[in-house]
Structures are given as C-alpha cells and as structure tokens.
PDB file of C-alpha atoms and ligand atoms in Angstrom:
ATOM      1  CA  MET A   1    -103.993 113.913  50.048  1.00 58.00           C
ATOM      2  CA  LEU A   2    -106.004 113.483  53.164  1.00 62.00           C
ATOM      3  CA  LYS A   3    -106.884 109.659  52.645  1.00 70.00           C
ATOM      4  CA  THR A   4    -103.296 109.349  51.797  1.00 69.00           C
ATOM      5  CA  ALA A   5    -102.259 110.865  55.101  1.00 71.00           C
ATOM      6  CA  ARG A   6    -104.417 108.722  56.920  1.00 74.00           C
ATOM      7  CA  LEU A   7    -103.174 105.625  55.607  1.00 70.00           C
ATOM      8  CA  LEU A   8     -99.644 106.535  56.010  1.00 62.00           C
ATOM      9  CA  PRO A   9     -99.372 104.837  60.059  1.00 63.00           C
ATOM     10  CA  LEU A  10    -101.241 101.735  58.923  1.00 59.00           C
ATOM     11  CA  MET A  11     -98.732 101.674  55.870  1.00 58.00           C
ATOM     12  CA  PHE A  12     -96.032 102.391  58.138  1.00 56.00           C
ATOM     13  CA  GLY A  13     -97.291  99.522  60.812  1.00 52.00           C
ATOM     14  CA  LEU A  14     -97.342  96.710  57.900  1.00 52.00           C
ATOM     15  CA  ILE A  15     -93.932  97.746  57.102  1.00 51.00           C
ATOM     16  CA  ALA A  16     -92.601  97.970  60.609  1.00 49.00           C
ATOM     17  CA  LEU A  17     -94.168  94.649  62.247  1.00 47.00           C
ATOM     18  CA  PRO A  18     -91.999  92.146  60.068  1.00 46.00           C
ATOM     19  CA  ALA A  19     -88.965  94.405  60.853  1.00 49.00           C
ATOM     20  CA  LEU A  20     -89.709  94.418  64.508  1.00 51.00           C
ATOM     21  CA  ALA A  21     -89.377  90.455  64.870  1.00 57.00           C
ATOM     22  CA  GLY A  22     -86.281  90.883  63.503  1.00 79.00           C
ATOM     23  CA  ASP A  23     -83.552  87.860  62.295  1.00 93.00           C
ATOM     24  CA  LEU A  24     -80.775  86.086  64.318  1.00 96.00           C
ATOM     25  CA  GLU A  25     -78.170  88.587  63.166  1.00 95.00           C
ATOM     26  CA  GLN A  26     -78.480  90.765  66.417  1.00 95.00           C
ATOM     27  CA  PRO A  27     -78.582  88.210  69.119  1.00 97.00           C
ATOM     28  CA  MET A  28     -75.759  86.610  66.939  1.00 97.00           C
ATOM     29  CA  LYS A  29     -73.338  89.344  66.937  1.00 97.00           C
ATOM     30  CA  LYS A  30     -74.060  89.565  70.954  1.00 97.00           C
ATOM     31  CA  MET A  31     -73.243  86.223  71.670  1.00 98.00           C
ATOM     32  CA  GLY A  32     -70.172  86.187  69.475  1.00 98.00           C
ATOM     33  CA  PHE A  33     -69.078  89.089  71.772  1.00 98.00           C
ATOM     34  CA  ASN A  34     -70.095  87.516  75.282  1.00 98.00           C
ATOM     35  CA  TYR A  35     -68.479  84.036  73.844  1.00 98.00           C
ATOM     36  CA  LYS A  36     -65.210  85.739  73.110  1.00 98.00           C
ATOM     37  CA  GLN A  37     -65.381  87.746  76.699  1.00 98.00           C
ATOM     38  CA  ALA A  38     -66.102  84.591  78.457  1.00 98.00           C
ATOM     39  CA  THR A  39     -63.311  82.696  77.045  1.00 98.00           C
ATOM     40  CA  LYS A  40     -60.868  85.537  77.474  1.00 98.00           C
ATOM     41  CA  ALA A  41     -62.307  86.119  81.214  1.00 97.00           C
ATOM     42  CA  SER A  42     -59.297  85.524  83.698  1.00 94.00           C
ATOM     43  CA  ASP A  43     -61.617  85.174  86.832  1.00 95.00           C
ATOM     44  CA  THR A  44     -64.554  82.953  87.162  1.00 97.00           C
ATOM     45  CA  ALA A  45     -66.960  85.432  88.113  1.00 98.00           C
ATOM     46  CA  ALA A  46     -66.657  87.281  84.979  1.00 98.00           C
ATOM     47  CA  MET A  47     -67.112  84.013  82.980  1.00 98.00           C
ATOM     48  CA  GLU A  48     -70.292  82.948  84.662  1.00 98.00           C
ATOM     49  CA  LYS A  49     -71.540  86.735  83.948  1.00 98.00           C
ATOM     50  CA  TYR A  50     -70.960  86.109  80.305  1.00 98.00           C
ATOM     51  CA  ILE A  51     -72.201  83.141  79.834  1.00 98.00           C
ATOM     52  CA  THR A  52     -75.376  83.921  81.716  1.00 98.00           C
ATOM     53  CA  GLN A  53     -75.824  86.825  79.086  1.00 98.00           C
ATOM     54  CA  MET A  54     -75.186  84.439  76.380  1.00 98.00           C
ATOM     55  CA  ARG A  55     -78.025  82.137  77.730  1.00 97.00           C
ATOM     56  CA  SER A  56     -80.416  84.578  77.451  1.00 96.00           C
ATOM     57  CA  GLU A  57     -79.188  85.819  73.969  1.00 97.00           C
ATOM     58  CA  ILE A  58     -80.219  82.419  73.054  1.00 97.00           C
ATOM     59  CA  ASP A  59     -83.728  82.625  74.505  1.00 97.00           C
ATOM     60  CA  ASP A  60     -83.912  85.991  72.306  1.00 96.00           C
ATOM     61  CA  ALA A  61     -82.889  83.932  68.992  1.00 97.00           C
ATOM     62  CA  LYS A  62     -85.397  81.229  69.385  1.00 96.00           C
ATOM     63  CA  THR A  63     -88.212  83.972  69.258  1.00 95.00           C
ATOM     64  CA  ARG A  64     -86.526  85.270  65.713  1.00 96.00           C
ATOM     65  CA  LYS A  65     -87.587  84.935  62.070  1.00 94.00           C
ATOM     66  CA  MET A  66     -85.718  81.818  60.812  1.00 95.00           C
ATOM     67  CA  PRO A  67     -86.143  80.068  57.625  1.00 93.00           C
ATOM     68  CA  THR A  68     -88.936  77.905  57.694  1.00 94.00           C
ATOM     69  CA  ALA A  69     -87.334  74.854  56.145  1.00 95.00           C
ATOM     70  CA  LYS A  70     -84.295  75.292  58.942  1.00 95.00           C
ATOM     71  CA  GLN A  71     -86.344  76.246  61.804  1.00 96.00           C
ATOM     72  CA  GLU A  72     -86.501  73.038  63.884  1.00 97.00           C
ATOM     73  CA  LYS A  73     -82.977  72.330  63.089  1.00 97.00           C
ATOM     74  CA  PHE A  74     -81.628  76.005  64.188  1.00 97.00           C
ATOM     75  CA  LEU A  75     -83.867  75.442  67.438  1.00 98.00           C
ATOM     76  CA  GLU A  76     -82.377  71.886  68.224  1.00 98.00           C
ATOM     77  CA  GLY A  77     -78.704  73.431  67.908  1.00 98.00           C
ATOM     78  CA  LEU A  78     -79.776  76.596  69.982  1.00 98.00           C
ATOM     79  CA  ASN A  79     -81.091  73.952  72.391  1.00 98.00           C
ATOM     80  CA  GLU A  80     -77.606  71.999  72.068  1.00 98.00           C
ATOM     81  CA  VAL A  81     -75.763  75.081  73.159  1.00 98.00           C
ATOM     82  CA  GLN A  82     -77.801  75.953  76.156  1.00 98.00           C
ATOM     83  CA  GLY A  83     -77.223  72.867  77.388  1.00 98.00           C
ATOM     84  CA  GLU A  84     -73.683  73.093  77.028  1.00 98.00           C
ATOM     85  CA  LEU A  85     -73.849  76.643  78.454  1.00 98.00           C
ATOM     86  CA  ASP A  86     -75.755  75.359  81.490  1.00 98.00           C
ATOM     87  CA  ALA A  87     -73.028  72.460  81.861  1.00 98.00           C
ATOM     88  CA  SER A  88     -70.314  75.207  82.027  1.00 98.00           C
ATOM     89  CA  LEU A  89     -72.040  77.099  84.654  1.00 98.00           C
ATOM     90  CA  ALA A  90     -72.799  73.792  86.392  1.00 98.00           C
ATOM     91  CA  ALA A  91     -69.002  73.418  86.334  1.00 98.00           C
ATOM     92  CA  LEU A  92     -67.949  76.821  87.529  1.00 98.00           C
ATOM     93  CA  LYS A  93     -70.177  76.679  90.649  1.00 98.00           C
ATOM     94  CA  ALA A  94     -68.565  73.266  91.569  1.00 98.00           C
ATOM     95  CA  GLY A  95     -65.060  74.925  91.029  1.00 97.00           C
ATOM     96  CA  ASP A  96     -64.098  73.029  87.999  1.00 98.00           C
ATOM     97  CA  GLU A  97     -62.735  75.890  85.790  1.00 97.00           C
ATOM     98  CA  ALA A  98     -61.351  73.423  83.423  1.00 98.00           C
ATOM     99  CA  LYS A  99     -64.404  71.406  82.694  1.00 98.00           C
ATOM    100  CA  ALA A 100     -66.473  74.796  82.313  1.00 98.00           C
ATOM    101  CA  ARG A 101     -63.716  75.732  79.277  1.00 98.00           C
ATOM    102  CA  GLU A 102     -64.349  72.031  77.598  1.00 98.00           C
ATOM    103  CA  HIS A 103     -68.400  72.833  77.547  1.00 98.00           C
ATOM    104  CA  LEU A 104     -67.222  76.379  76.301  1.00 98.00           C
ATOM    105  CA  ALA A 105     -64.937  74.593  73.723  1.00 98.00           C
ATOM    106  CA  LYS A 106     -68.315  72.537  72.787  1.00 98.00           C
ATOM    107  CA  VAL A 107     -70.349  75.502  71.960  1.00 98.00           C
ATOM    108  CA  ASN A 108     -67.669  76.583  69.617  1.00 98.00           C
ATOM    109  CA  ASP A 109     -67.693  73.185  67.897  1.00 98.00           C
ATOM    110  CA  LEU A 110     -71.868  73.488  67.617  1.00 98.00           C
ATOM    111  CA  LYS A 111     -71.302  77.047  66.373  1.00 98.00           C
ATOM    112  CA  LYS A 112     -69.053  75.729  63.316  1.00 98.00           C
ATOM    113  CA  GLU A 113     -71.470  72.645  62.783  1.00 98.00           C
ATOM    114  CA  TYR A 114     -74.783  74.930  62.458  1.00 97.00           C
ATOM    115  CA  HIS A 115     -73.182  77.892  60.570  1.00 97.00           C
ATOM    116  CA  GLN A 116     -72.201  75.574  58.072  1.00 97.00           C
ATOM    117  CA  TYR A 117     -75.678  73.942  57.754  1.00 97.00           C
ATOM    118  CA  ALA A 118     -77.235  77.483  57.923  1.00 95.00           C
ATOM    119  CA  LYS A 119     -75.198  78.306  54.525  1.00 94.00           C
ATOM    120  CA  GLN A 120     -76.212  75.240  53.116  1.00 92.00           C
ATOM    121  CA  LYS A 121     -78.573  75.858  50.435  1.00 84.00           C
ATOM    122  CA  GLY A 122     -82.623  74.582  50.446  1.00 69.00           C
TER     123      GLY A 122
HETATM  124  C1  HEM B   1     -75.756  76.285  67.267  1.00 76.65           C
HETATM  125  C2  HEM B   1     -76.944  77.051  66.785  1.00 76.65           C
HETATM  126  C3  HEM B   1     -76.972  78.444  66.033  1.00 76.65           C
HETATM  127  C4  HEM B   1     -77.403  78.868  64.851  1.00 76.65           C
HETATM  128  C5  HEM B   1     -78.530  77.992  64.212  1.00 76.65           C
HETATM  129  C6  HEM B   1     -77.179  80.152  64.407  1.00 76.65           C
HETATM  130  C7  HEM B   1     -77.396  80.674  62.960  1.00 76.65           C
HETATM  131  C8  HEM B   1     -76.793  81.518  62.240  1.00 76.65           C
HETATM  132  C9  HEM B   1     -77.263  82.327  61.400  1.00 76.65           C
HETATM  133  C10 HEM B   1     -78.419  81.826  60.632  1.00 76.65           C
HETATM  134  C11 HEM B   1     -76.513  83.364  61.461  1.00 76.65           C
HETATM  135  C12 HEM B   1     -76.646  84.287  60.107  1.00 76.65           C
HETATM  136  C13 HEM B   1     -77.754  85.682  60.591  1.00 76.65           C
HETATM  137  C14 HEM B   1     -78.055  86.438  59.758  1.00 76.65           C
HETATM  138  O1  HEM B   1     -76.943  86.974  59.409  1.00 76.65           O
HETATM  139  O2  HEM B   1     -78.661  86.876  59.276  1.00 76.65           O
HETATM  140  C15 HEM B   1     -75.405  83.392  62.295  1.00 76.65           C
HETATM  141  C16 HEM B   1     -74.464  84.708  62.499  1.00 76.65           C
HETATM  142  C17 HEM B   1     -73.604  84.363  63.309  1.00 76.65           C
HETATM  143  N1  HEM B   1     -73.661  83.753  64.541  1.00 76.65           N
HETATM  144 FE1  HEM B   1     -74.764  81.958  64.749  1.00 76.65          FE
HETATM  145  N2  HEM B   1     -75.873  80.425  65.215  1.00 76.65           N
HETATM  146  C18 HEM B   1     -75.850  79.526  66.155  1.00 76.65           C
HETATM  147  C19 HEM B   1     -74.725  79.505  67.019  1.00 76.65           C
HETATM  148  C20 HEM B   1     -73.496  80.355  67.430  1.00 76.65           C
HETATM  149  C21 HEM B   1     -72.642  80.649  68.332  1.00 76.65           C
HETATM  150  C22 HEM B   1     -72.857  79.518  69.949  1.00 76.65           C
HETATM  151  C23 HEM B   1     -72.415  81.801  68.117  1.00 76.65           C
HETATM  152  C24 HEM B   1     -71.401  82.148  69.252  1.00 76.65           C
HETATM  153  C25 HEM B   1     -70.584  81.792  70.431  1.00 76.65           C
HETATM  154  C26 HEM B   1     -72.595  82.427  67.006  1.00 76.65           C
HETATM  155  C27 HEM B   1     -72.672  83.455  66.726  1.00 76.65           C
HETATM  156  C28 HEM B   1     -72.816  84.095  65.682  1.00 76.65           C
HETATM  157  C29 HEM B   1     -72.156  85.366  64.875  1.00 76.65           C
HETATM  158  C30 HEM B   1     -70.755  86.291  65.395  1.00 76.65           C
HETATM  159  C31 HEM B   1     -72.543  85.620  63.450  1.00 76.65           C
HETATM  160  C32 HEM B   1     -72.571  86.782  62.681  1.00 76.65           C
HETATM  161  C33 HEM B   1     -73.263  87.683  63.024  1.00 76.65           C
HETATM  162  C34 HEM B   1     -73.210  88.757  61.797  1.00 76.65           C
HETATM  163  O3  HEM B   1     -72.202  90.134  62.482  1.00 76.65           O
HETATM  164  O4  HEM B   1     -73.650  89.181  61.014  1.00 76.65           O
HETATM  165  N3  HEM B   1     -73.664  81.553  66.428  1.00 76.65           N
HETATM  166  N4  HEM B   1     -75.716  82.302  62.901  1.00 76.65           N
END
C-alpha cells in the first residue's frame, strides 16, 4: 500500500506529460475565433490586434504534437499562414485595408487546403 502511494506521483507524471504537450485543437480553436474577429472588425486597430494574436497562436501550434508523417507539411502550412498574416499587418501599417483583407482571405484558403490534407489518410 505504502509502495503504491509512493509510486502514484510518478505514475501521474507519466500520464500528465504527453497531455501537457497537447495537440493542435486548442490553438486552432483560438485561431478560428481571432480570425473571425479580425474579418468582422470595423477598424484597423482591432484588425491588427486580432491578427497579432493569431500570429502568436501559430507559434504555439508549431510546438504541439502532430502526426509524425504530416508534421513537415503542417509546419509548412503554418509558416505560410504566418507569411500572409505578416503581409496583412504590413498592409495595415501602410494604410491599405483592402490589401490587408485580401491577405486575410488567403489565410482562409490555406486553412481549407491544409485541413483537407489533415483529414486525408496516412
Ligand atoms: C495552414 C495550416 C493549418 C494546419 C496544418 C491545421 C491543422 C489542423 C488540425 C490537424 C486540426 C484538428 C485538430 C484536432 O481536433 O485535434 C485543426 C482544427 C481546426 N483548425 Fe486548423 N490548421 C491550419 C490552419 C488553420 C487556420 C488558418 C485556422 C483559422 C483561421 C484554423 C482553424 C481551425 C479550427 C477552428 C479547428 C477546429 C478546432 C476544434 O474545434 O476542434 N486552422 N486544424
């Protein structure tokens, strides 16, 4: 009994470790929310705020557990999304809201493309 009690923290640690690393679900949910907010935003300051948040959520996503066979392609997609977000932020800074929204639309295309890939078998 005493032995089991001493082993418990170790057993718990072994179970909790992979859970800590987490998968893509959490940062994806946040990204989806902030994307919607960014596209709905009526002023450029709010757009900038939500896009900047998305950018750091992608940084988080890159550290998450991914299917090994798909990891390289997932990272490629996440970097592409970040590139579009950076271009969108640059356009906002230059005062070109229309261009910023075009880059946001490209983020949606990338999302569709990579989600389709994520669903494929293998
Ligand atoms: C381009 C690279 C991307 C990759 C590789 C990717 C990958 C994934 C994967 C694997 C899942 C399933 C996660 C799970 O349930 O375990 C997922 C879910 C999701 N992704 Fe992405 N995604 C990408 C881009 C995006 C973007 C740009 C957005 C938003 C603008 C987005 C929003 C979401 C949302 C809302 C979910 C559903 C989360 C839930 O409620 O379970 N993703 N994505």
